[in-house]
């Protein structure tokens, strides 16, 4: 008699991230751990991993574990895991998209005003990098505080109009881009210096001056 053992097909072999994690990151950072729990086969599994930056040419990785933690990435990378069990083999590929850092996040300009004047708009340079779509948050810090706080008024645009100020205040802009705001750039601050208009000026009592006096 000939006995043929048929192993069930491997299931659940696909690579996945933890539910709260994202497959798009900014350059120089690492994604979450890549994993996935297979079933089927003989019930005993072995693994090989490989990576590629073009989804064509793959280079073997040294790990043989079920999960893999990539290092910091600087280019979009595909990871392939091959799962073997009994006579069955299945592979899956998972892409981690890597975005470039945000560039051009400069703001202008330093200015000096009187406390009765509204400051000029603060403007920003043209941004690059990320996924090409940007979100903003403006913050302010007065001379008495070491902490940055959300700027008053409309503070989520590319430009910002400061309100009337009663003291010298710094402003900065944070730019976000990518899935889950994975790319972040904080500008150097600008300073709005405020001169205080004197109040309650008293020249003294009226006097009548005689000619040549």
GROMACS .gro file of N, CA and C in nm, residues 1-5:
model
   15
    1UNK      N    1   0.083  -0.120   0.000
    1UNK     CA    2   0.000   0.000   0.000
    1UNK      C    3   0.087   0.125   0.000
    2UNK      N    4   0.040   0.225  -0.067
    2UNK     CA    5   0.109   0.354  -0.070
    2UNK      C    6   0.030   0.452   0.015
    3UNK      N    7   0.098   0.511   0.111
    3UNK     CA    8   0.031   0.608   0.200
    3UNK      C    9   0.076   0.749   0.162
    4UNK      N   10  -0.017   0.833   0.125
    4UNK     CA   11   0.013   0.971   0.086
    4UNK      C   12  -0.044   1.065   0.192
    5UNK      N   13   0.044   1.141   0.253
    5UNK     CA   14   0.001   1.239   0.353
    5UNK      C   15  -0.023   1.373   0.286
   0.00000   0.00000   0.00000
